[in-house]
PDB file of C-alpha atoms (C1' of nucleotides) in Angstrom:
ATOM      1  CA  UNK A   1      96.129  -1.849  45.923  1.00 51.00           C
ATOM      2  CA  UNK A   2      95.977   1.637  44.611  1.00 56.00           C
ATOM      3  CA  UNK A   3      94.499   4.287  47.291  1.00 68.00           C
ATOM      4  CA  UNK A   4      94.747   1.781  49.855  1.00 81.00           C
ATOM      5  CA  UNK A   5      95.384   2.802  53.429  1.00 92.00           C
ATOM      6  CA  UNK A   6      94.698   1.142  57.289  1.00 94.00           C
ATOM      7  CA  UNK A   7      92.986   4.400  57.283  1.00 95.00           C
ATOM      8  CA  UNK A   8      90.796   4.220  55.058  1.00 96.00           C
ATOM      9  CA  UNK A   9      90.285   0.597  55.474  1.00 95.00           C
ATOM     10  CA  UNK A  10      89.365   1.758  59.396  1.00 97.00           C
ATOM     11  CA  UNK A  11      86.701   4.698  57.677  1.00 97.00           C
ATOM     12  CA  UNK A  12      85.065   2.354  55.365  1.00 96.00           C
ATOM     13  CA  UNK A  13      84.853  -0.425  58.270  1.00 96.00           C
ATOM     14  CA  UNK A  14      83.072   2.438  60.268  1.00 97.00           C
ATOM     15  CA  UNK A  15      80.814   3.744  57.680  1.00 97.00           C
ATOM     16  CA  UNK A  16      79.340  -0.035  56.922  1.00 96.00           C
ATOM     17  CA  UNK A  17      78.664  -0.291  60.355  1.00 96.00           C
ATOM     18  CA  UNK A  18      76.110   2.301  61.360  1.00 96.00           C
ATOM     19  CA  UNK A  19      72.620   3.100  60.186  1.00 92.00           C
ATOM     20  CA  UNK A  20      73.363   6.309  60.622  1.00 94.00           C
ATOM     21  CA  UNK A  21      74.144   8.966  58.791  1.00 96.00           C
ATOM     22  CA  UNK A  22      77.591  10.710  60.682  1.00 97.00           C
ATOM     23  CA  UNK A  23      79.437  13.250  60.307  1.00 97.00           C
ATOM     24  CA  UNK A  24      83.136  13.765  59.706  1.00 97.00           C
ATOM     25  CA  UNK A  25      83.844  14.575  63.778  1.00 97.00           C
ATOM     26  CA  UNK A  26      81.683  11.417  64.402  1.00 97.00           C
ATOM     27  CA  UNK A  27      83.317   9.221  62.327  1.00 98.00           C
ATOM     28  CA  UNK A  28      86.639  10.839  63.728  1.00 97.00           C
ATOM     29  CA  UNK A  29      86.287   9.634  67.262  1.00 97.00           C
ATOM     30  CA  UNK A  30      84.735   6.095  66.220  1.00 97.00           C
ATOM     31  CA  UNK A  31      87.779   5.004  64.284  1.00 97.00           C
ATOM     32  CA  UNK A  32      90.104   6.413  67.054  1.00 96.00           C
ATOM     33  CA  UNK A  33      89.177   3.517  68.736  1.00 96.00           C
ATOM     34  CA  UNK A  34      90.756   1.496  65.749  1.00 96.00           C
ATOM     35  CA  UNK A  35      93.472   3.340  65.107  1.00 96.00           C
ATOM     36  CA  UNK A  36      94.245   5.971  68.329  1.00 95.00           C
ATOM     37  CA  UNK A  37      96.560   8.473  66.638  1.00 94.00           C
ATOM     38  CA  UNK A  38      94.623   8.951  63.525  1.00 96.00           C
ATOM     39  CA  UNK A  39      93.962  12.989  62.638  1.00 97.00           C
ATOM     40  CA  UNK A  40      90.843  14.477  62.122  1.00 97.00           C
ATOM     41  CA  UNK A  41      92.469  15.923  58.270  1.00 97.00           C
ATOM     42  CA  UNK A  42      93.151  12.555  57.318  1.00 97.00           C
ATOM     43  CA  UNK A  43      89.298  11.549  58.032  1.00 98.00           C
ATOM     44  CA  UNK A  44      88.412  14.114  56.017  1.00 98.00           C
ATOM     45  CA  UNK A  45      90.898  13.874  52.974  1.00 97.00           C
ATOM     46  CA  UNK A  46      89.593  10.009  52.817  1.00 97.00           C
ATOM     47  CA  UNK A  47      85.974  11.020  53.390  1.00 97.00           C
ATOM     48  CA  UNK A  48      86.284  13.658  49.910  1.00 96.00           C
ATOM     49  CA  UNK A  49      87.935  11.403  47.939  1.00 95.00           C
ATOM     50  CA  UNK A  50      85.926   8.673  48.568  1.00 95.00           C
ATOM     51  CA  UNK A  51      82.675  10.337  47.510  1.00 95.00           C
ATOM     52  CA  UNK A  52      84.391  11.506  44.810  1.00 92.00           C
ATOM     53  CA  UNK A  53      85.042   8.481  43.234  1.00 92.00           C
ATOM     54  CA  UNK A  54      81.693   7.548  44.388  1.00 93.00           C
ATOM     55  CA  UNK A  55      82.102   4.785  46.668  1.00 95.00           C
ATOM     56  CA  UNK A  56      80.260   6.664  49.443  1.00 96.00           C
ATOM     57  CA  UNK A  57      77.520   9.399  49.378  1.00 96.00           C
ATOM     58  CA  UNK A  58      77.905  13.091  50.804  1.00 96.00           C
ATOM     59  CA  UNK A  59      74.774  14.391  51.979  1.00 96.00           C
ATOM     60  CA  UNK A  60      74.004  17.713  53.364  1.00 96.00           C
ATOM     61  CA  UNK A  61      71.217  18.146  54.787  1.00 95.00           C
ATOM     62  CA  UNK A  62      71.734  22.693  55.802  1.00 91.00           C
ATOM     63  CA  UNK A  63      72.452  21.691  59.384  1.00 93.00           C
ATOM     64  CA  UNK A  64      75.952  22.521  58.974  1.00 92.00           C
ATOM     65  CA  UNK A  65      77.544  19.722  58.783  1.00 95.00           C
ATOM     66  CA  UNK A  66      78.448  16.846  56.300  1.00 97.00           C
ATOM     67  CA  UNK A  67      76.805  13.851  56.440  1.00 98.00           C
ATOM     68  CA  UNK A  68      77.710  10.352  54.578  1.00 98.00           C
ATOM     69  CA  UNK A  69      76.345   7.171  53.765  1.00 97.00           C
ATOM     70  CA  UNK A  70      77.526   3.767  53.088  1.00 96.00           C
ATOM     71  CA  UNK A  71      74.641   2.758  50.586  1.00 95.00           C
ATOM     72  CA  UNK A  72      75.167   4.864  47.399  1.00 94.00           C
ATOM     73  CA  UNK A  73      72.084   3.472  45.858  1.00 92.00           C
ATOM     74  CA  UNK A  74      69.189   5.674  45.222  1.00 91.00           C
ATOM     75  CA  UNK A  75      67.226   5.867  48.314  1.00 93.00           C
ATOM     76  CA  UNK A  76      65.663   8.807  49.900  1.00 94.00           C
ATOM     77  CA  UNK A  77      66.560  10.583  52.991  1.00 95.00           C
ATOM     78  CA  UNK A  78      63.935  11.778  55.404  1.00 95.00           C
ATOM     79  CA  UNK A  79      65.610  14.775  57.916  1.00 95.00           C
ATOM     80  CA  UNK A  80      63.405  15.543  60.952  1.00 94.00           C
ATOM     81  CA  UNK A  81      63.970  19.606  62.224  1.00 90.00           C
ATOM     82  CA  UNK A  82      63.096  18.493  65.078  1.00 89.00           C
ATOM     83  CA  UNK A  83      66.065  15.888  66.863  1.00 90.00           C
ATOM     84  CA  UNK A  84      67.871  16.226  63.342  1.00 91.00           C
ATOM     85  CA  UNK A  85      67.859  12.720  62.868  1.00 93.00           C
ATOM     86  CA  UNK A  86      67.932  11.191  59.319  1.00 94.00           C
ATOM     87  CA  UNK A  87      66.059   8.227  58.050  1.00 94.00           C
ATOM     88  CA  UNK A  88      66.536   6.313  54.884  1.00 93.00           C
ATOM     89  CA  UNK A  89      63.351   5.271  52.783  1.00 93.00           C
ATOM     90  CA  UNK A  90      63.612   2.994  50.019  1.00 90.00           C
ATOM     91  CA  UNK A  91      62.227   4.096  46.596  1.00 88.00           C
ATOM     92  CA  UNK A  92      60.753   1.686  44.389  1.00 80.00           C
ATOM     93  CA  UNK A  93      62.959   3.596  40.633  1.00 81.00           C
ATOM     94  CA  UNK A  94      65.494   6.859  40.969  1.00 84.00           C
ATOM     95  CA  UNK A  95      63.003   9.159  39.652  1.00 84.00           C
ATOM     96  CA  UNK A  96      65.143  11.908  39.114  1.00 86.00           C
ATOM     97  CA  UNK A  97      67.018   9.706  36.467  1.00 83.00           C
ATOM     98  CA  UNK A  98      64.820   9.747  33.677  1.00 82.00           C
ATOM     99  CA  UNK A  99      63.616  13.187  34.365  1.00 85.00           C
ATOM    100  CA  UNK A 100      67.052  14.523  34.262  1.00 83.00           C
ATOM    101  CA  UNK A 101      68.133  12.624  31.204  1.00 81.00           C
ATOM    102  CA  UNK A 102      64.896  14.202  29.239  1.00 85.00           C
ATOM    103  CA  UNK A 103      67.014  17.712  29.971  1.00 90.00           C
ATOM    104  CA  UNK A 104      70.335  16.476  28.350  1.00 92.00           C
ATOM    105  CA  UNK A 105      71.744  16.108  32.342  1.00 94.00           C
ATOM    106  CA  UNK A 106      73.695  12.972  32.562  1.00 93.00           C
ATOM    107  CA  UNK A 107      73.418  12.442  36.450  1.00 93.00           C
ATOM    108  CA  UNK A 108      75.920  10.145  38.277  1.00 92.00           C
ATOM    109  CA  UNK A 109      73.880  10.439  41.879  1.00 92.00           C
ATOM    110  CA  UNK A 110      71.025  11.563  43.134  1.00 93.00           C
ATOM    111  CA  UNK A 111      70.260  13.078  46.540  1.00 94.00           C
ATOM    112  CA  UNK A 112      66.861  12.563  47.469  1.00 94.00           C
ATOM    113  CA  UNK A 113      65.694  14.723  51.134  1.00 95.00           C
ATOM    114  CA  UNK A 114      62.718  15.542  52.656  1.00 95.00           C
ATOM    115  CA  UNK A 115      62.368  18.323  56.073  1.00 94.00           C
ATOM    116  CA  UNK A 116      59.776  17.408  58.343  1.00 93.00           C
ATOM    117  CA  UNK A 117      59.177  15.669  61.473  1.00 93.00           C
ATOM    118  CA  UNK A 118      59.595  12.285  62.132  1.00 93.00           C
ATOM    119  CA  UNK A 119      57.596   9.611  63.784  1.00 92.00           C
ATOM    120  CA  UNK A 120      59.248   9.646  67.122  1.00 91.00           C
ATOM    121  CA  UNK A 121      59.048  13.533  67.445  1.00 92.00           C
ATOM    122  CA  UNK A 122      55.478  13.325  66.176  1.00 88.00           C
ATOM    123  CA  UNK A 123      54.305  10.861  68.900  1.00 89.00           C
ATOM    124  CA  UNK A 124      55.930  12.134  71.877  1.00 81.00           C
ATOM    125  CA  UNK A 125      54.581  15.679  71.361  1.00 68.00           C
TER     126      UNK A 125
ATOM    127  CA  UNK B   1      52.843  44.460  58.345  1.00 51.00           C
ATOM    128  CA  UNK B   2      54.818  41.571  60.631  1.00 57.00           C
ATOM    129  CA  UNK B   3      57.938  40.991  59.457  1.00 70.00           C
ATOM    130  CA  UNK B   4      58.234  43.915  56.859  1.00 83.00           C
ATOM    131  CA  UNK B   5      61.330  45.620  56.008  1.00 92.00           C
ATOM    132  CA  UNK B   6      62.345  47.279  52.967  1.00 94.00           C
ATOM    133  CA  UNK B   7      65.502  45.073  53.379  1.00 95.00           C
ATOM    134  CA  UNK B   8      63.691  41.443  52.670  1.00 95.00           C
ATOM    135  CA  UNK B   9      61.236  43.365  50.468  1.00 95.00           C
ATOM    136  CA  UNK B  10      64.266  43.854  48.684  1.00 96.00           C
ATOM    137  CA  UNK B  11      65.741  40.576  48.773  1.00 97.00           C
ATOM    138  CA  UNK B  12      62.441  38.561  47.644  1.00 96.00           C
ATOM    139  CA  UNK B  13      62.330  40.858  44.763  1.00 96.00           C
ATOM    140  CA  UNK B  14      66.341  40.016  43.794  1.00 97.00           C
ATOM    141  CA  UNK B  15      65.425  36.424  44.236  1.00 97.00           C
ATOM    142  CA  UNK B  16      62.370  36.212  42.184  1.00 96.00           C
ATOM    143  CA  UNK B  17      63.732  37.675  39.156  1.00 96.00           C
ATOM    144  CA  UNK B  18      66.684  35.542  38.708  1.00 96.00           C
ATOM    145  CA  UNK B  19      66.899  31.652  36.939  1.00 92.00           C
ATOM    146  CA  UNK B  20      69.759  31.166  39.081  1.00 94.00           C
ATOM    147  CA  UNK B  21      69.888  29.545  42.592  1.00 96.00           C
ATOM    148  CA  UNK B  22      72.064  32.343  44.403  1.00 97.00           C
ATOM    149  CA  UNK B  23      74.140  32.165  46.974  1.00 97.00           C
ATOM    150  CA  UNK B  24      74.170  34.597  50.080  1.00 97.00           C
ATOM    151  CA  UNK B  25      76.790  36.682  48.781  1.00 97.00           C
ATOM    152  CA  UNK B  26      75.371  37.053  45.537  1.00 97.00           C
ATOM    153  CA  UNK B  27      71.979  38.503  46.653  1.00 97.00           C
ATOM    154  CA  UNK B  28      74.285  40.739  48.822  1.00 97.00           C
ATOM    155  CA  UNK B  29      75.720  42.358  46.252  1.00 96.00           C
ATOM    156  CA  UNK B  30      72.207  42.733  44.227  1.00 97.00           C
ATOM    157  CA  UNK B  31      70.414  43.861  46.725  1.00 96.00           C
ATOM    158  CA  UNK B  32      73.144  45.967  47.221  1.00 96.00           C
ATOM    159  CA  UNK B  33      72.061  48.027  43.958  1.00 96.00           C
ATOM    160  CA  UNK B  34      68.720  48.728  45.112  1.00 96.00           C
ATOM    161  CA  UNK B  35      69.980  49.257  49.357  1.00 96.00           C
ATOM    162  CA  UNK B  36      73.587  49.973  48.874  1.00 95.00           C
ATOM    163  CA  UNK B  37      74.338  49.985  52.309  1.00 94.00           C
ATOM    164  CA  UNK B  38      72.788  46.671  53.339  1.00 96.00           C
ATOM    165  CA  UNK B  39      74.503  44.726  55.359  1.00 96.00           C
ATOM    166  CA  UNK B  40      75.428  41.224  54.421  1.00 97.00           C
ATOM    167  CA  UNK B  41      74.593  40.216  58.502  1.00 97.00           C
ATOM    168  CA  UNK B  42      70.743  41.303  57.255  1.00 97.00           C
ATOM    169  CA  UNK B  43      71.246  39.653  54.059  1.00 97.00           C
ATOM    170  CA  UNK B  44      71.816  36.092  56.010  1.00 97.00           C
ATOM    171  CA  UNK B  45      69.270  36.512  58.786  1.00 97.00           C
ATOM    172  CA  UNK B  46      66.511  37.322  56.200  1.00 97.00           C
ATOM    173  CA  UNK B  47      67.489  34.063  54.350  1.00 97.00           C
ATOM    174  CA  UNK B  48      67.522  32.420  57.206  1.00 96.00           C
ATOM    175  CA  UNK B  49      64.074  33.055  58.553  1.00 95.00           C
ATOM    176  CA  UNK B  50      62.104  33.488  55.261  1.00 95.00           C
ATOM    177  CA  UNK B  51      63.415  29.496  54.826  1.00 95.00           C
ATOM    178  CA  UNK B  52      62.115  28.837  57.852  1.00 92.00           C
ATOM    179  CA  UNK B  53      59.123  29.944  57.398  1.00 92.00           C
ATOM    180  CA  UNK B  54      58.748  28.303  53.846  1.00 92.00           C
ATOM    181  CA  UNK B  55      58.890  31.316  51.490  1.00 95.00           C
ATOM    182  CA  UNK B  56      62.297  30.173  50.065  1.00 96.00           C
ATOM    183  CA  UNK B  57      64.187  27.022  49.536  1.00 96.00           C
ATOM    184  CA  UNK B  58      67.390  26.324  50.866  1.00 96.00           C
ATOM    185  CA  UNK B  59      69.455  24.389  49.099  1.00 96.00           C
ATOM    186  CA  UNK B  60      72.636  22.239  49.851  1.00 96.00           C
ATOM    187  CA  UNK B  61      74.350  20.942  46.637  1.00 95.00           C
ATOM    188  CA  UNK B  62      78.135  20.294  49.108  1.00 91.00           C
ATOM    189  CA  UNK B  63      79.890  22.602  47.126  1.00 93.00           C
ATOM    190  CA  UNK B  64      79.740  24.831  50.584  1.00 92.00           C
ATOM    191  CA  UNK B  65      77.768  27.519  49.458  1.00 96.00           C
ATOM    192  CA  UNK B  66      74.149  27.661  50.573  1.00 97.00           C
ATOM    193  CA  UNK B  67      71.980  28.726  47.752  1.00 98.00           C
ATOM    194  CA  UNK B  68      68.397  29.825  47.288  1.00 98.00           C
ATOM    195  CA  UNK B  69      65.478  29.710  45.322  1.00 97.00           C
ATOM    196  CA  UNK B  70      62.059  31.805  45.174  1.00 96.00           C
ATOM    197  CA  UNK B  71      60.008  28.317  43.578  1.00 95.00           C
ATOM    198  CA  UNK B  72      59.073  26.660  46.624  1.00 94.00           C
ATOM    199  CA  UNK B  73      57.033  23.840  44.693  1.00 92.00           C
ATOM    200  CA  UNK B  74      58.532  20.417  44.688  1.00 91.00           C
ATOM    201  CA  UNK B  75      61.007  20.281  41.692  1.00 93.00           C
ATOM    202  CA  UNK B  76      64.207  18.564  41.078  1.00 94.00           C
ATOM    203  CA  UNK B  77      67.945  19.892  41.055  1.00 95.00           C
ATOM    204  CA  UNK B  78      70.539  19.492  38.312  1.00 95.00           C
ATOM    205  CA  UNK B  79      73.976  20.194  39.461  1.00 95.00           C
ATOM    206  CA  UNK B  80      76.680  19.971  37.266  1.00 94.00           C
ATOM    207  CA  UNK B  81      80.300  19.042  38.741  1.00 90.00           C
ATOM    208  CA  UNK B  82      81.913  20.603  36.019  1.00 89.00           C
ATOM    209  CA  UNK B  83      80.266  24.847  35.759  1.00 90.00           C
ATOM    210  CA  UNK B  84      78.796  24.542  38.942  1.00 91.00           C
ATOM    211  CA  UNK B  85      75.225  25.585  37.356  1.00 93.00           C
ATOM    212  CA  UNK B  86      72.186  24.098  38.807  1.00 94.00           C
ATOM    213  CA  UNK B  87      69.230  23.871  36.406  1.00 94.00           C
ATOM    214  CA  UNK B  88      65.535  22.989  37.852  1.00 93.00           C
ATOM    215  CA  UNK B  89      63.560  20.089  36.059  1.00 93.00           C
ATOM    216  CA  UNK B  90      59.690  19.735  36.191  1.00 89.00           C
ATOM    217  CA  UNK B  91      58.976  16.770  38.055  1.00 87.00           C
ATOM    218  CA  UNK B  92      55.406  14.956  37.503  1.00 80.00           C
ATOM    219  CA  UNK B  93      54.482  14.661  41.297  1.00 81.00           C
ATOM    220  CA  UNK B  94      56.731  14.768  44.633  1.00 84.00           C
ATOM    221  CA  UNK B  95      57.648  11.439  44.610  1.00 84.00           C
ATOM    222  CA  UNK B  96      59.127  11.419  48.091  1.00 86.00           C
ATOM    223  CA  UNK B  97      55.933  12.758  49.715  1.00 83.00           C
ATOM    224  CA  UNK B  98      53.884   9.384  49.926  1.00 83.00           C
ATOM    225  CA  UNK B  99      57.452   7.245  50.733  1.00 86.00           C
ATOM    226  CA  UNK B 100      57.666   9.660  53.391  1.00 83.00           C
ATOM    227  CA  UNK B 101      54.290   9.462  54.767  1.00 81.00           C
ATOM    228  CA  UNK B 102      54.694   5.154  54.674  1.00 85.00           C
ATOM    229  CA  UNK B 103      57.103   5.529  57.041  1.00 90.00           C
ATOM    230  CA  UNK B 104      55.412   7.615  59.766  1.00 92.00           C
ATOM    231  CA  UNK B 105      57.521  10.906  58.571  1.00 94.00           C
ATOM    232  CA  UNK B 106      55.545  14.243  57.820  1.00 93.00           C
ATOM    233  CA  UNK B 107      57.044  16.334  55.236  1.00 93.00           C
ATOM    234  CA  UNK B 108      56.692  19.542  54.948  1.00 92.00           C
ATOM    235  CA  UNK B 109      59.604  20.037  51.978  1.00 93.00           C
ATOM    236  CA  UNK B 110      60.978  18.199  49.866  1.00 93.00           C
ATOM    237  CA  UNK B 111      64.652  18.476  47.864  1.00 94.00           C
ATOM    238  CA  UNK B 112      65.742  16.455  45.205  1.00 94.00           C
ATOM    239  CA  UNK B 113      68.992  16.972  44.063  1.00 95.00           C
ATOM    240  CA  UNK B 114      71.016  15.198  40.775  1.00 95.00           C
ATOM    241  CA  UNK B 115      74.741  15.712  40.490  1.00 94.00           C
ATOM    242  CA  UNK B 116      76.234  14.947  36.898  1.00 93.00           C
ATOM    243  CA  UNK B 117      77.055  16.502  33.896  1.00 93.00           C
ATOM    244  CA  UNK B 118      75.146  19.324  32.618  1.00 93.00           C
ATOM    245  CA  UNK B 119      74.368  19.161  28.818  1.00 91.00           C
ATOM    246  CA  UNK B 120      76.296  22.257  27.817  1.00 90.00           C
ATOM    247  CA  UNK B 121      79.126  20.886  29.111  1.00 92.00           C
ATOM    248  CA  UNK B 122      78.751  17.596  28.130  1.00 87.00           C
ATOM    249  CA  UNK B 123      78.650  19.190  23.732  1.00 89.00           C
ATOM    250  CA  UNK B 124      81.426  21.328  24.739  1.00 81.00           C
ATOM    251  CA  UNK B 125      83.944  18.686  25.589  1.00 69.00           C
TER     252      UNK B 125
ATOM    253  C1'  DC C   1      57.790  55.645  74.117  1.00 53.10           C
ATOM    254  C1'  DT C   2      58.303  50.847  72.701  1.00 53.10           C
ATOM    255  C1'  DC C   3      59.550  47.273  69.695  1.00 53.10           C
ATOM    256  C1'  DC C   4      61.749  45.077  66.083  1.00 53.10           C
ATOM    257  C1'  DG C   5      64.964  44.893  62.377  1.00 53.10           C
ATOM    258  C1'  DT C   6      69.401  46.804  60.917  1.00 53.10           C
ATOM    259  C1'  DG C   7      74.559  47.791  60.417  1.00 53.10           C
ATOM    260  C1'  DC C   8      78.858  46.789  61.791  1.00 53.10           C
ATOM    261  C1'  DA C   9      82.361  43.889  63.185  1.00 53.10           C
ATOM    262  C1'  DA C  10      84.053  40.292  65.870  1.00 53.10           C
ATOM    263  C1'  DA C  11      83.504  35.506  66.795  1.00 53.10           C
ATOM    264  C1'  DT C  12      82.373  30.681  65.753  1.00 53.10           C
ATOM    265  C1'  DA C  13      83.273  26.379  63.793  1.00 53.10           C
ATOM    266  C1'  DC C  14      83.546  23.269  59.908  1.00 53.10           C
ATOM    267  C1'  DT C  15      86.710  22.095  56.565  1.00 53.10           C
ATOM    268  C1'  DT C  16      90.978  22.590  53.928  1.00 53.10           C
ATOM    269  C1'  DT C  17      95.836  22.845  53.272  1.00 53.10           C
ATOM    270  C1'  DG C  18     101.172  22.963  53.767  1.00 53.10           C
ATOM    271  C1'  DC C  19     104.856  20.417  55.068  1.00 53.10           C
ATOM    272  C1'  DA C  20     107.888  17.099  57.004  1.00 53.10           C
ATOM    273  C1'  DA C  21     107.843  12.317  58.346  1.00 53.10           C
ATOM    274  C1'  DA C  22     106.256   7.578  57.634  1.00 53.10           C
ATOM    275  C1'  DG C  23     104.509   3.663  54.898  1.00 53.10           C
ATOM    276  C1'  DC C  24     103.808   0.666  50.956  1.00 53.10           C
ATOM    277  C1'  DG C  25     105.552  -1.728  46.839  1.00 53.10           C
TER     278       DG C  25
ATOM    279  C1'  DC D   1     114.163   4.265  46.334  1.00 53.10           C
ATOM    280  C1'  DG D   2     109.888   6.735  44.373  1.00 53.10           C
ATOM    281  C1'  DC D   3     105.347   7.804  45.239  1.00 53.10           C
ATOM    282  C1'  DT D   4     101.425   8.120  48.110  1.00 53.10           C
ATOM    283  C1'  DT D   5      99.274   8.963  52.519  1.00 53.10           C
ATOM    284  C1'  DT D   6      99.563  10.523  57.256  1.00 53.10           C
ATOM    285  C1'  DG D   7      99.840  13.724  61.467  1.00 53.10           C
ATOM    286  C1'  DC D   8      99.963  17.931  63.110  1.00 53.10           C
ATOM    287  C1'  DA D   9      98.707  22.444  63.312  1.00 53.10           C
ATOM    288  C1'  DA D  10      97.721  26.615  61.193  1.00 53.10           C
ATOM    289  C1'  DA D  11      94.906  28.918  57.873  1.00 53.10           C
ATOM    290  C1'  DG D  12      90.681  29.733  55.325  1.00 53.10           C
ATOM    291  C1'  DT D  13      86.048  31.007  54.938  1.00 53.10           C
ATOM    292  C1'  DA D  14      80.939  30.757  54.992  1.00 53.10           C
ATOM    293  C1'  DT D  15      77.835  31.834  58.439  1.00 53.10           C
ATOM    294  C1'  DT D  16      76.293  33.441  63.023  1.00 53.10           C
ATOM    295  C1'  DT D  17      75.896  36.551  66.813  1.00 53.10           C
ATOM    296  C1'  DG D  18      76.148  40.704  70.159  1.00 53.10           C
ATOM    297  C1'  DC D  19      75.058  45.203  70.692  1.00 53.10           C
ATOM    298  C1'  DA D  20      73.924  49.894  70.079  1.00 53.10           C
ATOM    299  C1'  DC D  21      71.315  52.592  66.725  1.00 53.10           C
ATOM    300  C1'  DG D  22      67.333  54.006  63.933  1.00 53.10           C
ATOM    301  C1'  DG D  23      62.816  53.808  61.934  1.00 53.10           C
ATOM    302  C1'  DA D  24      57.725  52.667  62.281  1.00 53.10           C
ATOM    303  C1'  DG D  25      53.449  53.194  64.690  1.00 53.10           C
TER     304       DG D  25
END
DNA sequence: CTCCGTGCAAATACTTTGCAAAGCG
DNA sequence: CGCTTTGCAAAGTATTTGCACGGAG
């Protein structure tokens, strides 16, 4: 199979596992318990190619780091500033599609965020 | 005034007369024209803090620049793989606000982002 | 005099890249 | 065997930070 690697087999297994939304480093040290002697460039070279070709999204939410999801279908991300966590909220239509089309944009993905706080860090303050 | 300097005077002014959604480095060198020995430490702090405080948007499109923009109202993001450019589109109402709010989450901004194909460069090739 | 923002430059840290070795077909 | 991917480590680079200085009131 073209592009195929234990590697990225190991990545992929990793990403479908998790609700949440990791980082490269994160992923890194979860699939070192798959595969031990893997290297942190190797994480990354799979992790850029593979949201190239769009079989995983690459969301940044400003904190710094890169953060990547599973489920490439439209959904919204909710980013609390508080514990930096980031929640996924379904949306009913991708309404950045037809808007964008209207404009002569032919969009491929959309990245939906929103900065706020969350429930958790709402209640227990 | 709190928070007054002739260096983010400076800087808001830059930002709200361009179409574009600078980067850092590119205010920098504008403001540079008006405070030629600005520093681009100030340049980044200033940033910083006036998106912190809501008077700018910060946004991420992952191609690892940071840019900016001086229209803080909820409006959608076209960035186009190909130039780079990223035009704004009108958007209706902030769709993401009342998801958000479903789910316990409290907004306070919104970013909606679309990566594709621009339509100059879609006529152009 | 006191405080806050600045300028300068060094430091931080995420991510990328070069290259030789290893793996798949 | 030829081509792709890996591991390792070094390099690259956007951004942050420490500290002494200077301006505003």
């Amino acid at each position: 199979m073209k592009n195929y690697s234990k590697q990225r087999e190991a990545i992929l297994t990793v990403l479908s596992q998790t609700d949440t939304h990791p980082t490269a480093n994160w992923i890194y040290e979860q699939v070192r318990e798959i595969i031990p002697n893997i290297s942190l460039g190797t994480v990354y070279r799979n992790l850029s190619q593979l949201s190239q070709d769009g079989d995983i999204l690459s969301i940044n939410v400003g904190d710094g780091f890169e953060h990547f999801d599973y489920d490439t279908s439209p959904h919204a991300h909710l980013h609390c500033k508080k514990c930096g966590c980031i929640h996924d909220a379904r949306l009913e239509n991708d309404p950045l599609a037809k808007v964008a089309k209207k404009t002569g944009f032919t969009p491929e993905t959309t990245i939906y965020v929103a900065y706020g706080i969350c429930q958790n860090c709402n209640t227990n303050n």
